[in-house]
Amino acid sequence: MHDSSAPGAGLSRRRFMSLSAQSLALLGASAVASQLIPVTLLADEARPEALPELPAGLLRMGRDIFPHDRLGDLHYAKPLAALLDKQGALVREGLKALQGSARERHGQAFEALAENDRVALLRAIETGPFFREVRSALMFGIYDNKALFPLFGYEGSSVEKGGYVNRGFNDIDWL
Amino acid sequence: MAAKFSQDDGDVVVIIGSGAGGGTLANALAKQGIRVVVLEAGKRFAMSDIENDEWAMFNKISWLDKRIATGSWDVARNHPNLPAWIVKAVGGSSMHWAGVALRFRDFEFRMRSENGDIKGANLLDWPVSYAEMEPWYVKAEKHMGVTGPSTGMPYHQWHNSFKVLASGAQRIGYKEILSGPMAINTQPYDERPGCMQAGFCMQGCRIGAKWSTLYTDIPRAEATGNCEVRPQSMALRIEHDARGRVNAVVYADAEGRQQRQKARVVCVAGNSIESPRLLLNSESSMFRDGLANSSGQVGRNYMCHTTAGIYAVMPKPVHMYRGTTVAGIISDESYNKPERGFVGGYRLEILSLGLPFMSAFLDPTPQGWGRTFASRMERYDHMSGVWLCGEDLPVESNRITLHASEKDQYGLPVPVVHKDDHAFDNAMRDHGVEQTRKCYEAVGATEVIRLPSYPASHNMGTNRMSARAADGVVNKWGQSHDIPNLFVSDGSQFTTSGGQNPTLTIVALALRQAEHIGKLFSQRAL
Ligand SMILES: Cc1cc2nc3c(=O)[nH]c(=O)nc-3n(C[C@H](O)[C@H](O)[C@H](O)COP(=O)(O)OP(=O)(O)OC[C@H]3O[C@@H](n4cnc5c(N)ncnc54)[C@H](O)[C@@H]3O)c2cc1C
Ligand code: SF4
């Protein structure tokens, strides 16, 4: 439902590689996380052509809003690209202002800053329409994305499987 | 077979709304041979339209016409255009409801006598007592299929999340710990199957184990041949004759065309925002402040229960989404003990949210993002949570009004829902959150998170019952003090909220009102 059909054209392979290398490194760093990652998520990582082009800083901002280190960039990039399609002007202008304050305060692009500096810049705009739209797009894109449910330990629709009456609704054993 | 009545047939009872109140009433009248037209603003869905998908169902059946929330309650800040979570569909909110079917306690019908006058509250006793209501509760429980003594149906087996809460509750000394009463079958009952613990009660029960008028009262009313349900029919105003008796309802059909159905009696059951709104919108030269409003109480005393969401992160997985959404209730705090710093009681009810809703409600404030938020979401499967349901005091200035300029798609002024919490509400909320924290910490919770109130799912009080016409809108039968052939048949009749989920009481009142209307018909008094 939230899959974007955003253009695959204009892909910056190098940018993808650097970002995904970063997230894959984090993945590898956490044994627990890697156990939880379903095969399909890793398969997504293996298809770099699916990562849509985004204006500089947007993906970084998205990852800062809901920072799940074990999630691949694609899962942020898709809802962000869909938002760009719908609200291009709002997003581009908001991002421009964000980059403006990053340069003004720190003399660097937003995505180049340290996490606490980025977070401080985002806190300053969290009540504005740009931030709210990005947050809301990602809230649906990440937490209402059936492909990602397993990563959070949620099993989704169950009636077609007969519910949980015979599938562990009362199987807790550690109390 | 479903009946089809002429719009000129002035002999029918017109019921506005097909939810818990309206749907029950339609069936109970139709079974007595009384001819009924139900006007329902929403669409009619089939059970096969029900999905195990939180947002899909929310978007499909919720009342999303514009509303404005004002006041100091959490909801105005976090959900300024969604003060309440109500369904717009045949079946009304009995589609979304979770099935907790509690009776009021005796004292809850006489809060004024028990507690005297409370500053800032517009407290009043109900004109009906528990003793009068008790047989109707039994009937309602049999009617809806409520687990427990009235039906003999066993309570639900405890699911994981309730086991966690209940162990904690036992450790801190709580005694009243039950997985019911629920209007959810635990075994086949009334031609509906037992619950399969699918865990999407608040999205609509796909198999019909949970009671809803959509697949019980509505089709049964139609089967009598005395009831016609008109979906996508939004009542715009109620008209009256020169004597001041209501005689027709003007409504917008699916194409937005205005239609007019004549009526012998009109019963308003649009839930506690739309019902007073309709009465206010029906003002005329005879009734300048709206219908049934000589007391000035229409739209006032809006109550929605004192609530909070409390989610604990446990040391090991819980999988709270497995099993019924709310079958787990702790009742030790549900008594009137003013020494706690507030009046009335509350219950702690288990409540599971799926991952999508958890992300929306965990922290809906602008601050709800970042590392803390994300790390909590990563422990979703370790969570167990509670919803607090407690007495919410009636306050006159908490009310539904009509917006001065903004109109909805029907051309009607948008309703403004104003609420400031009473100091006792806040005290109760803090108390409930603290007690819940103790329960969860007693079983090793690593974190206990307090959520702001959700959009109001329980809405009450805006056309309240009163013994005296000056104090309220309807009498003990839900009949308007001013207009004898106008009734209110939903939760807006509530004089006080009680610390109990409202639907069982709504259904009991509707069954009782149906019998009364039947009597008045046979006496030719209507
Ligand atoms: C998520 C959720 C969980 C809940 N869980 C519980 C629970 O466990 N226990 C409990 O007791 N209660 C619960 N409730 C509350 C319960 O659903 C309501 O108390 C009950 O359904 C209210 O009944 P009602 O007849 O007043 O209104 P509704 O059932 O809301 O019905 C009102 C109907 O009127 C229609 N309508 C409104 N205005 C017009 C108009 N002008 N013209 C035509 N039609 C109109 C609406 O479309 C709607 O169908 C829950 C509610 C929600 C949303
Ligand atoms: S848990 Fe039971 S009542 Fe709830 S939706 Fe599933 S089957 Fe229906």
PDB file of N, CA and C in Angstrom, chain A residues 1 64-70 115 119 122-123 126-127 131-132 135 139-140 142-144 146 149 152-160 162-165 167-172 174-175, chain B residues 52-53 55 157-160 163-164 167 196-198 200 206-207 314 316-319 321-323 354-356 359-360 363-371 373-374 377-378 380-381 443:
ATOM      1  N   MET A   1       0.836  -1.204   0.000  1.00  0.00           N
ATOM      2  CA  MET A   1       0.000   0.000   0.000  1.00  0.00           C
ATOM      3  C   MET A   1       0.868   1.250   0.000  1.00  0.00           C
ATOM      4  N   ASP A  64      16.888   9.618  11.145  1.00  0.00           N
ATOM      5  CA  ASP A  64      16.976  10.216  12.476  1.00  0.00           C
ATOM      6  C   ASP A  64      15.617  10.254  13.171  1.00  0.00           C
ATOM      7  N   ILE A  65      14.565  10.349  12.387  1.00  0.00           N
ATOM      8  CA  ILE A  65      13.235  10.427  13.006  1.00  0.00           C
ATOM      9  C   ILE A  65      12.863   9.089  13.647  1.00  0.00           C
ATOM     10  N   PHE A  66      12.999   8.028  12.898  1.00  0.00           N
ATOM     11  CA  PHE A  66      12.745   6.693  13.461  1.00  0.00           C
ATOM     12  C   PHE A  66      13.995   5.838  13.275  1.00  0.00           C
ATOM     13  N   PRO A  67      14.984   6.049  14.120  1.00  0.00           N
ATOM     14  CA  PRO A  67      16.270   5.381  13.911  1.00  0.00           C
ATOM     15  C   PRO A  67      16.255   3.901  14.292  1.00  0.00           C
ATOM     16  N   HIS A  68      16.064   3.076  13.293  1.00  0.00           N
ATOM     17  CA  HIS A  68      16.185   1.623  13.495  1.00  0.00           C
ATOM     18  C   HIS A  68      17.410   1.189  12.715  1.00  0.00           C
ATOM     19  N   ASP A  69      18.491   0.987  13.423  1.00  0.00           N
ATOM     20  CA  ASP A  69      19.747   0.728  12.727  1.00  0.00           C
ATOM     21  C   ASP A  69      19.688  -0.548  11.903  1.00  0.00           C
ATOM     22  N   ARG A  70      18.805  -1.442  12.314  1.00  0.00           N
ATOM     23  CA  ARG A  70      18.751  -2.709  11.578  1.00  0.00           C
ATOM     24  C   ARG A  70      17.876  -2.641  10.335  1.00  0.00           C
ATOM     25  N   GLU A 115      25.245  13.078  15.010  1.00  0.00           N
ATOM     26  CA  GLU A 115      23.845  12.781  15.305  1.00  0.00           C
ATOM     27  C   GLU A 115      23.230  13.791  16.276  1.00  0.00           C
ATOM     28  N   VAL A 119      19.948  15.986  15.483  1.00  0.00           N
ATOM     29  CA  VAL A 119      18.736  15.859  16.298  1.00  0.00           C
ATOM     30  C   VAL A 119      18.324  17.225  16.834  1.00  0.00           C
ATOM     31  N   LEU A 122      16.587  19.105  14.189  1.00  0.00           N
ATOM     32  CA  LEU A 122      15.250  18.559  13.923  1.00  0.00           C
ATOM     33  C   LEU A 122      14.276  18.901  15.056  1.00  0.00           C
ATOM     34  N   ARG A 123      14.755  18.852  16.291  1.00  0.00           N
ATOM     35  CA  ARG A 123      13.884  19.224  17.424  1.00  0.00           C
ATOM     36  C   ARG A 123      13.339  20.638  17.217  1.00  0.00           C
ATOM     37  N   GLU A 126      10.319  20.396  14.839  1.00  0.00           N
ATOM     38  CA  GLU A 126       9.417  19.241  14.944  1.00  0.00           C
ATOM     39  C   GLU A 126       7.931  19.609  14.922  1.00  0.00           C
ATOM     40  N   THR A 127       7.591  20.833  15.236  1.00  0.00           N
ATOM     41  CA  THR A 127       6.170  21.192  15.202  1.00  0.00           C
ATOM     42  C   THR A 127       5.743  21.757  13.844  1.00  0.00           C
ATOM     43  N   PHE A 131       8.341  18.860   8.911  1.00  0.00           N
ATOM     44  CA  PHE A 131       8.754  17.754   9.774  1.00  0.00           C
ATOM     45  C   PHE A 131       7.587  16.795  10.013  1.00  0.00           C
ATOM     46  N   ARG A 132       6.433  17.366  10.272  1.00  0.00           N
ATOM     47  CA  ARG A 132       5.273  16.515  10.583  1.00  0.00           C
ATOM     48  C   ARG A 132       4.904  15.614   9.418  1.00  0.00           C
ATOM     49  N   ARG A 135       7.522  12.860   9.192  1.00  0.00           N
ATOM     50  CA  ARG A 135       7.328  11.906  10.287  1.00  0.00           C
ATOM     51  C   ARG A 135       6.116  11.015  10.012  1.00  0.00           C
ATOM     52  N   MET A 139       5.949   7.080   9.588  1.00  0.00           N
ATOM     53  CA  MET A 139       5.214   6.286  10.571  1.00  0.00           C
ATOM     54  C   MET A 139       4.403   5.210   9.849  1.00  0.00           C
ATOM     55  N   PHE A 140       3.723   5.623   8.798  1.00  0.00           N
ATOM     56  CA  PHE A 140       2.981   4.627   8.022  1.00  0.00           C
ATOM     57  C   PHE A 140       3.937   3.728   7.244  1.00  0.00           C
ATOM     58  N   ILE A 142       6.908   2.757   7.767  1.00  0.00           N
ATOM     59  CA  ILE A 142       7.702   1.772   8.521  1.00  0.00           C
ATOM     60  C   ILE A 142       6.813   0.862   9.364  1.00  0.00           C
ATOM     61  N   TYR A 143       5.947   1.479  10.165  1.00  0.00           N
ATOM     62  CA  TYR A 143       5.215   0.646  11.134  1.00  0.00           C
ATOM     63  C   TYR A 143       3.915   0.069  10.580  1.00  0.00           C
ATOM     64  N   ASP A 144       3.467   0.587   9.457  1.00  0.00           N
ATOM     65  CA  ASP A 144       2.288  -0.026   8.833  1.00  0.00           C
ATOM     66  C   ASP A 144       2.696  -0.745   7.546  1.00  0.00           C
ATOM     67  N   LYS A 146       3.630  -4.169   6.087  1.00  0.00           N
ATOM     68  CA  LYS A 146       3.524  -5.595   6.444  1.00  0.00           C
ATOM     69  C   LYS A 146       4.850  -6.329   6.297  1.00  0.00           C
ATOM     70  N   PHE A 149       6.669  -6.028   9.565  1.00  0.00           N
ATOM     71  CA  PHE A 149       6.068  -6.495  10.823  1.00  0.00           C
ATOM     72  C   PHE A 149       6.963  -7.501  11.557  1.00  0.00           C
ATOM     73  N   PHE A 152       9.626  -6.394  13.960  1.00  0.00           N
ATOM     74  CA  PHE A 152       9.225  -5.859  15.258  1.00  0.00           C
ATOM     75  C   PHE A 152       8.510  -6.915  16.100  1.00  0.00           C
ATOM     76  N   GLY A 153       8.487  -8.131  15.612  1.00  0.00           N
ATOM     77  CA  GLY A 153       7.840  -9.188  16.384  1.00  0.00           C
ATOM     78  C   GLY A 153       6.329  -9.122  16.338  1.00  0.00           C
ATOM     79  N   TYR A 154       5.788  -8.581  15.270  1.00  0.00           N
ATOM     80  CA  TYR A 154       4.326  -8.496  15.127  1.00  0.00           C
ATOM     81  C   TYR A 154       3.921  -9.446  14.015  1.00  0.00           C
ATOM     82  N   GLU A 155       2.794 -10.125  14.203  1.00  0.00           N
ATOM     83  CA  GLU A 155       2.439 -11.157  13.228  1.00  0.00           C
ATOM     84  C   GLU A 155       1.326 -10.761  12.270  1.00  0.00           C
ATOM     85  N   GLY A 156       0.719  -9.589  12.479  1.00  0.00           N
ATOM     86  CA  GLY A 156      -0.269  -9.109  11.509  1.00  0.00           C
ATOM     87  C   GLY A 156      -1.543  -9.936  11.473  1.00  0.00           C
ATOM     88  N   SER A 157      -2.170  -9.927  10.321  1.00  0.00           N
ATOM     89  CA  SER A 157      -3.464 -10.583  10.153  1.00  0.00           C
ATOM     90  C   SER A 157      -3.416 -12.044  10.587  1.00  0.00           C
ATOM     91  N   SER A 158      -4.440 -12.472  11.333  1.00  0.00           N
ATOM     92  CA  SER A 158      -4.382 -13.838  11.845  1.00  0.00           C
ATOM     93  C   SER A 158      -5.632 -14.662  11.576  1.00  0.00           C
ATOM     94  N   VAL A 159      -6.725 -13.993  11.181  1.00  0.00           N
ATOM     95  CA  VAL A 159      -7.990 -14.739  11.089  1.00  0.00           C
ATOM     96  C   VAL A 159      -7.887 -15.852  10.045  1.00  0.00           C
ATOM     97  N   GLU A 160      -7.147 -15.600   8.982  1.00  0.00           N
ATOM     98  CA  GLU A 160      -7.017 -16.622   7.932  1.00  0.00           C
ATOM     99  C   GLU A 160      -6.197 -17.815   8.416  1.00  0.00           C
ATOM    100  N   GLY A 162      -6.728 -19.003  11.472  1.00  0.00           N
ATOM    101  CA  GLY A 162      -7.484 -19.558  12.597  1.00  0.00           C
ATOM    102  C   GLY A 162      -7.235 -18.829  13.903  1.00  0.00           C
ATOM    103  N   GLY A 163      -6.752 -17.584  13.812  1.00  0.00           N
ATOM    104  CA  GLY A 163      -6.480 -16.819  15.024  1.00  0.00           C
ATOM    105  C   GLY A 163      -5.303 -17.423  15.775  1.00  0.00           C
ATOM    106  N   TYR A 164      -5.279 -17.154  17.089  1.00  0.00           N
ATOM    107  CA  TYR A 164      -4.175 -17.666  17.899  1.00  0.00           C
ATOM    108  C   TYR A 164      -4.643 -18.713  18.888  1.00  0.00           C
ATOM    109  N   VAL A 165      -5.904 -19.138  18.731  1.00  0.00           N
ATOM    110  CA  VAL A 165      -6.424 -20.039  19.755  1.00  0.00           C
ATOM    111  C   VAL A 165      -5.568 -21.301  19.862  1.00  0.00           C
ATOM    112  N   ARG A 167      -2.409 -21.180  18.475  1.00  0.00           N
ATOM    113  CA  ARG A 167      -1.103 -20.711  18.013  1.00  0.00           C
ATOM    114  C   ARG A 167      -0.463 -19.740  19.013  1.00  0.00           C
ATOM    115  N   GLY A 168      -0.592 -20.069  20.259  1.00  0.00           N
ATOM    116  CA  GLY A 168       0.247 -19.364  21.231  1.00  0.00           C
ATOM    117  C   GLY A 168      -0.336 -18.138  21.904  1.00  0.00           C
ATOM    118  N   PHE A 169      -1.691 -18.031  21.980  1.00  0.00           N
ATOM    119  CA  PHE A 169      -2.208 -16.831  22.665  1.00  0.00           C
ATOM    120  C   PHE A 169      -1.916 -16.863  24.156  1.00  0.00           C
ATOM    121  N   ASN A 170      -1.670 -18.074  24.687  1.00  0.00           N
ATOM    122  CA  ASN A 170      -1.408 -18.164  26.137  1.00  0.00           C
ATOM    123  C   ASN A 170      -0.159 -18.987  26.429  1.00  0.00           C
ATOM    124  N   ASP A 171       0.836 -18.827  25.583  1.00  0.00           N
ATOM    125  CA  ASP A 171       2.012 -19.694  25.702  1.00  0.00           C
ATOM    126  C   ASP A 171       3.135 -19.105  26.550  1.00  0.00           C
ATOM    127  N   ILE A 172       2.858 -18.043  27.251  1.00  0.00           N
ATOM    128  CA  ILE A 172       3.928 -17.387  28.013  1.00  0.00           C
ATOM    129  C   ILE A 172       4.452 -18.346  29.078  1.00  0.00           C
ATOM    130  N   TRP A 174       7.435 -17.593  31.149  1.00  0.00           N
ATOM    131  CA  TRP A 174       8.495 -17.040  32.013  1.00  0.00           C
ATOM    132  C   TRP A 174       7.975 -16.311  33.249  1.00  0.00           C
ATOM    133  N   LEU A 175       6.675 -16.377  33.481  1.00  0.00           N
ATOM    134  CA  LEU A 175       6.151 -15.590  34.616  1.00  0.00           C
ATOM    135  C   LEU A 175       6.410 -16.262  35.968  1.00  0.00           C
TER     136      LEU A 175
ATOM    137  N   ASN B  52      -8.216  -7.889   9.139  1.00  0.00           N
ATOM    138  CA  ASN B  52      -7.312  -7.794  10.297  1.00  0.00           C
ATOM    139  C   ASN B  52      -6.235  -6.764   9.977  1.00  0.00           C
ATOM    140  N   ASP B  53      -6.631  -5.517   9.867  1.00  0.00           N
ATOM    141  CA  ASP B  53      -5.685  -4.475   9.466  1.00  0.00           C
ATOM    142  C   ASP B  53      -6.164  -3.175  10.105  1.00  0.00           C
ATOM    143  N   TRP B  55      -5.236   0.154  10.223  1.00  0.00           N
ATOM    144  CA  TRP B  55      -5.530   1.385   9.481  1.00  0.00           C
ATOM    145  C   TRP B  55      -6.556   1.177   8.381  1.00  0.00           C
ATOM    146  N   GLN B 157     -10.157 -17.759  28.376  1.00  0.00           N
ATOM    147  CA  GLN B 157      -8.872 -18.168  28.932  1.00  0.00           C
ATOM    148  C   GLN B 157      -7.961 -16.956  28.913  1.00  0.00           C
ATOM    149  N   TRP B 158      -7.118 -16.878  29.895  1.00  0.00           N
ATOM    150  CA  TRP B 158      -6.225 -15.717  29.971  1.00  0.00           C
ATOM    151  C   TRP B 158      -5.178 -15.773  28.866  1.00  0.00           C
ATOM    152  N   HIS B 159      -5.044 -14.672  28.172  1.00  0.00           N
ATOM    153  CA  HIS B 159      -3.981 -14.628  27.161  1.00  0.00           C
ATOM    154  C   HIS B 159      -2.693 -14.091  27.785  1.00  0.00           C
ATOM    155  N   ASN B 160      -1.644 -14.095  26.990  1.00  0.00           N
ATOM    156  CA  ASN B 160      -0.308 -13.759  27.518  1.00  0.00           C
ATOM    157  C   ASN B 160      -0.285 -12.417  28.242  1.00  0.00           C
ATOM    158  N   LYS B 163      -2.036 -12.478  31.488  1.00  0.00           N
ATOM    159  CA  LYS B 163      -1.287 -13.252  32.490  1.00  0.00           C
ATOM    160  C   LYS B 163      -0.211 -12.386  33.138  1.00  0.00           C
ATOM    161  N   VAL B 164       0.425 -11.556  32.338  1.00  0.00           N
ATOM    162  CA  VAL B 164       1.469 -10.677  32.868  1.00  0.00           C
ATOM    163  C   VAL B 164       0.855  -9.694  33.862  1.00  0.00           C
ATOM    164  N   SER B 167      -0.562 -11.404  37.079  1.00  0.00           N
ATOM    165  CA  SER B 167       0.451 -11.826  38.068  1.00  0.00           C
ATOM    166  C   SER B 167       0.921 -10.633  38.871  1.00  0.00           C
ATOM    167  N   MET B 196     -11.851 -17.099  18.334  1.00  0.00           N
ATOM    168  CA  MET B 196     -10.629 -17.821  17.966  1.00  0.00           C
ATOM    169  C   MET B 196      -9.370 -17.051  18.377  1.00  0.00           C
ATOM    170  N   GLN B 197      -9.539 -16.053  19.240  1.00  0.00           N
ATOM    171  CA  GLN B 197      -8.383 -15.297  19.736  1.00  0.00           C
ATOM    172  C   GLN B 197      -7.562 -14.727  18.588  1.00  0.00           C
ATOM    173  N   ALA B 198      -8.259 -14.140  17.636  1.00  0.00           N
ATOM    174  CA  ALA B 198      -7.575 -13.585  16.469  1.00  0.00           C
ATOM    175  C   ALA B 198      -6.918 -12.246  16.780  1.00  0.00           C
ATOM    176  N   PHE B 200      -8.134  -9.011  16.746  1.00  0.00           N
ATOM    177  CA  PHE B 200      -8.466  -7.762  16.056  1.00  0.00           C
ATOM    178  C   PHE B 200      -9.884  -7.316  16.404  1.00  0.00           C
ATOM    179  N   ARG B 206     -14.295 -10.611  12.391  1.00  0.00           N
ATOM    180  CA  ARG B 206     -14.570 -11.201  11.080  1.00  0.00           C
ATOM    181  C   ARG B 206     -15.492 -12.407  11.184  1.00  0.00           C
ATOM    182  N   ILE B 207     -15.431 -13.102  12.327  1.00  0.00           N
ATOM    183  CA  ILE B 207     -16.228 -14.324  12.440  1.00  0.00           C
ATOM    184  C   ILE B 207     -17.504 -14.114  13.260  1.00  0.00           C
ATOM    185  N   MET B 314       8.356  -5.548  29.136  1.00  0.00           N
ATOM    186  CA  MET B 314       8.692  -6.658  30.017  1.00  0.00           C
ATOM    187  C   MET B 314      10.051  -7.236  29.622  1.00  0.00           C
ATOM    188  N   LYS B 316      10.891 -10.184  28.879  1.00  0.00           N
ATOM    189  CA  LYS B 316      10.855 -11.210  27.823  1.00  0.00           C
ATOM    190  C   LYS B 316       9.620 -11.001  26.958  1.00  0.00           C
ATOM    191  N   PRO B 317       9.567 -11.653  25.795  1.00  0.00           N
ATOM    192  CA  PRO B 317       8.426 -11.416  24.890  1.00  0.00           C
ATOM    193  C   PRO B 317       7.069 -11.752  25.507  1.00  0.00           C
ATOM    194  N   VAL B 318       6.072 -10.963  25.126  1.00  0.00           N
ATOM    195  CA  VAL B 318       4.703 -11.154  25.604  1.00  0.00           C
ATOM    196  C   VAL B 318       3.767 -11.503  24.433  1.00  0.00           C
ATOM    197  N   HIS B 319       3.991 -10.863  23.299  1.00  0.00           N
ATOM    198  CA  HIS B 319       3.109 -11.023  22.125  1.00  0.00           C
ATOM    199  C   HIS B 319       1.673 -10.657  22.489  1.00  0.00           C
ATOM    200  N   TYR B 321      -0.510  -8.974  21.112  1.00  0.00           N
ATOM    201  CA  TYR B 321      -1.496  -8.927  20.025  1.00  0.00           C
ATOM    202  C   TYR B 321      -2.168 -10.275  19.817  1.00  0.00           C
ATOM    203  N   ARG B 322      -1.641 -11.314  20.432  1.00  0.00           N
ATOM    204  CA  ARG B 322      -2.288 -12.621  20.281  1.00  0.00           C
ATOM    205  C   ARG B 322      -3.456 -12.713  21.251  1.00  0.00           C
ATOM    206  N   GLY B 323      -4.638 -12.883  20.722  1.00  0.00           N
ATOM    207  CA  GLY B 323      -5.805 -13.046  21.589  1.00  0.00           C
ATOM    208  C   GLY B 323      -6.646 -11.792  21.637  1.00  0.00           C
ATOM    209  N   GLY B 354      -1.964  -3.245  17.887  1.00  0.00           N
ATOM    210  CA  GLY B 354      -1.055  -3.784  16.881  1.00  0.00           C
ATOM    211  C   GLY B 354       0.093  -2.815  16.663  1.00  0.00           C
ATOM    212  N   LEU B 355       1.080  -3.238  15.930  1.00  0.00           N
ATOM    213  CA  LEU B 355       2.242  -2.373  15.695  1.00  0.00           C
ATOM    214  C   LEU B 355       1.857  -1.033  15.053  1.00  0.00           C
ATOM    215  N   PRO B 356       0.975  -1.030  14.047  1.00  0.00           N
ATOM    216  CA  PRO B 356       0.646   0.262  13.433  1.00  0.00           C
ATOM    217  C   PRO B 356       0.009   1.244  14.420  1.00  0.00           C
ATOM    218  N   SER B 359       2.458   2.631  17.048  1.00  0.00           N
ATOM    219  CA  SER B 359       3.321   3.722  16.584  1.00  0.00           C
ATOM    220  C   SER B 359       2.559   5.047  16.597  1.00  0.00           C
ATOM    221  N   ALA B 360       1.269   4.994  16.359  1.00  0.00           N
ATOM    222  CA  ALA B 360       0.483   6.227  16.314  1.00  0.00           C
ATOM    223  C   ALA B 360       0.142   6.750  17.707  1.00  0.00           C
ATOM    224  N   ASP B 363       3.382   7.919  21.333  1.00  0.00           N
ATOM    225  CA  ASP B 363       3.650   9.313  21.659  1.00  0.00           C
ATOM    226  C   ASP B 363       3.205  10.217  20.507  1.00  0.00           C
ATOM    227  N   PRO B 364       1.923  10.571  20.493  1.00  0.00           N
ATOM    228  CA  PRO B 364       1.411  11.378  19.377  1.00  0.00           C
ATOM    229  C   PRO B 364       1.785  12.860  19.487  1.00  0.00           C
ATOM    230  N   THR B 365       2.501  13.247  20.528  1.00  0.00           N
ATOM    231  CA  THR B 365       2.913  14.649  20.629  1.00  0.00           C
ATOM    232  C   THR B 365       3.994  14.912  19.584  1.00  0.00           C
ATOM    233  N   PRO B 366       4.312  16.175  19.319  1.00  0.00           N
ATOM    234  CA  PRO B 366       5.367  16.458  18.333  1.00  0.00           C
ATOM    235  C   PRO B 366       6.708  15.857  18.728  1.00  0.00           C
ATOM    236  N   GLN B 367       6.875  15.526  20.009  1.00  0.00           N
ATOM    237  CA  GLN B 367       8.158  14.982  20.468  1.00  0.00           C
ATOM    238  C   GLN B 367       8.284  13.476  20.217  1.00  0.00           C
ATOM    239  N   GLY B 368       7.253  12.860  19.687  1.00  0.00           N
ATOM    240  CA  GLY B 368       7.241  11.402  19.546  1.00  0.00           C
ATOM    241  C   GLY B 368       8.068  10.879  18.390  1.00  0.00           C
ATOM    242  N   TRP B 369       9.373  11.016  18.472  1.00  0.00           N
ATOM    243  CA  TRP B 369      10.286  10.484  17.446  1.00  0.00           C
ATOM    244  C   TRP B 369      11.672  10.400  18.067  1.00  0.00           C
ATOM    245  N   GLY B 370      12.587   9.824  17.339  1.00  0.00           N
ATOM    246  CA  GLY B 370      13.971   9.769  17.815  1.00  0.00           C
ATOM    247  C   GLY B 370      14.320   8.442  18.469  1.00  0.00           C
ATOM    248  N   ARG B 371      15.484   8.418  19.090  1.00  0.00           N
ATOM    249  CA  ARG B 371      16.025   7.157  19.636  1.00  0.00           C
ATOM    250  C   ARG B 371      15.110   6.513  20.681  1.00  0.00           C
ATOM    251  N   PHE B 373      11.892   6.830  21.138  1.00  0.00           N
ATOM    252  CA  PHE B 373      10.695   6.302  20.487  1.00  0.00           C
ATOM    253  C   PHE B 373      11.020   5.009  19.748  1.00  0.00           C
ATOM    254  N   ALA B 374      12.058   5.066  18.928  1.00  0.00           N
ATOM    255  CA  ALA B 374      12.379   3.904  18.089  1.00  0.00           C
ATOM    256  C   ALA B 374      12.777   2.708  18.941  1.00  0.00           C
ATOM    257  N   MET B 377       9.711   1.103  20.248  1.00  0.00           N
ATOM    258  CA  MET B 377       9.023   0.342  19.200  1.00  0.00           C
ATOM    259  C   MET B 377       9.739  -0.984  18.933  1.00  0.00           C
ATOM    260  N   GLU B 378      11.044  -0.985  19.098  1.00  0.00           N
ATOM    261  CA  GLU B 378      11.792  -2.231  18.856  1.00  0.00           C
ATOM    262  C   GLU B 378      11.498  -3.268  19.935  1.00  0.00           C
ATOM    263  N   TYR B 380       8.412  -3.712  20.967  1.00  0.00           N
ATOM    264  CA  TYR B 380       6.959  -3.899  20.845  1.00  0.00           C
ATOM    265  C   TYR B 380       6.518  -5.279  21.320  1.00  0.00           C
ATOM    266  N   ASP B 381       7.247  -6.298  20.922  1.00  0.00           N
ATOM    267  CA  ASP B 381       6.778  -7.651  21.267  1.00  0.00           C
ATOM    268  C   ASP B 381       7.004  -7.994  22.741  1.00  0.00           C
ATOM    269  N   VAL B 443       6.118  -7.556  38.327  1.00  0.00           N
ATOM    270  CA  VAL B 443       6.539  -8.707  37.505  1.00  0.00           C
ATOM    271  C   VAL B 443       7.756  -8.350  36.651  1.00  0.00           C
TER     272      VAL B 443
END
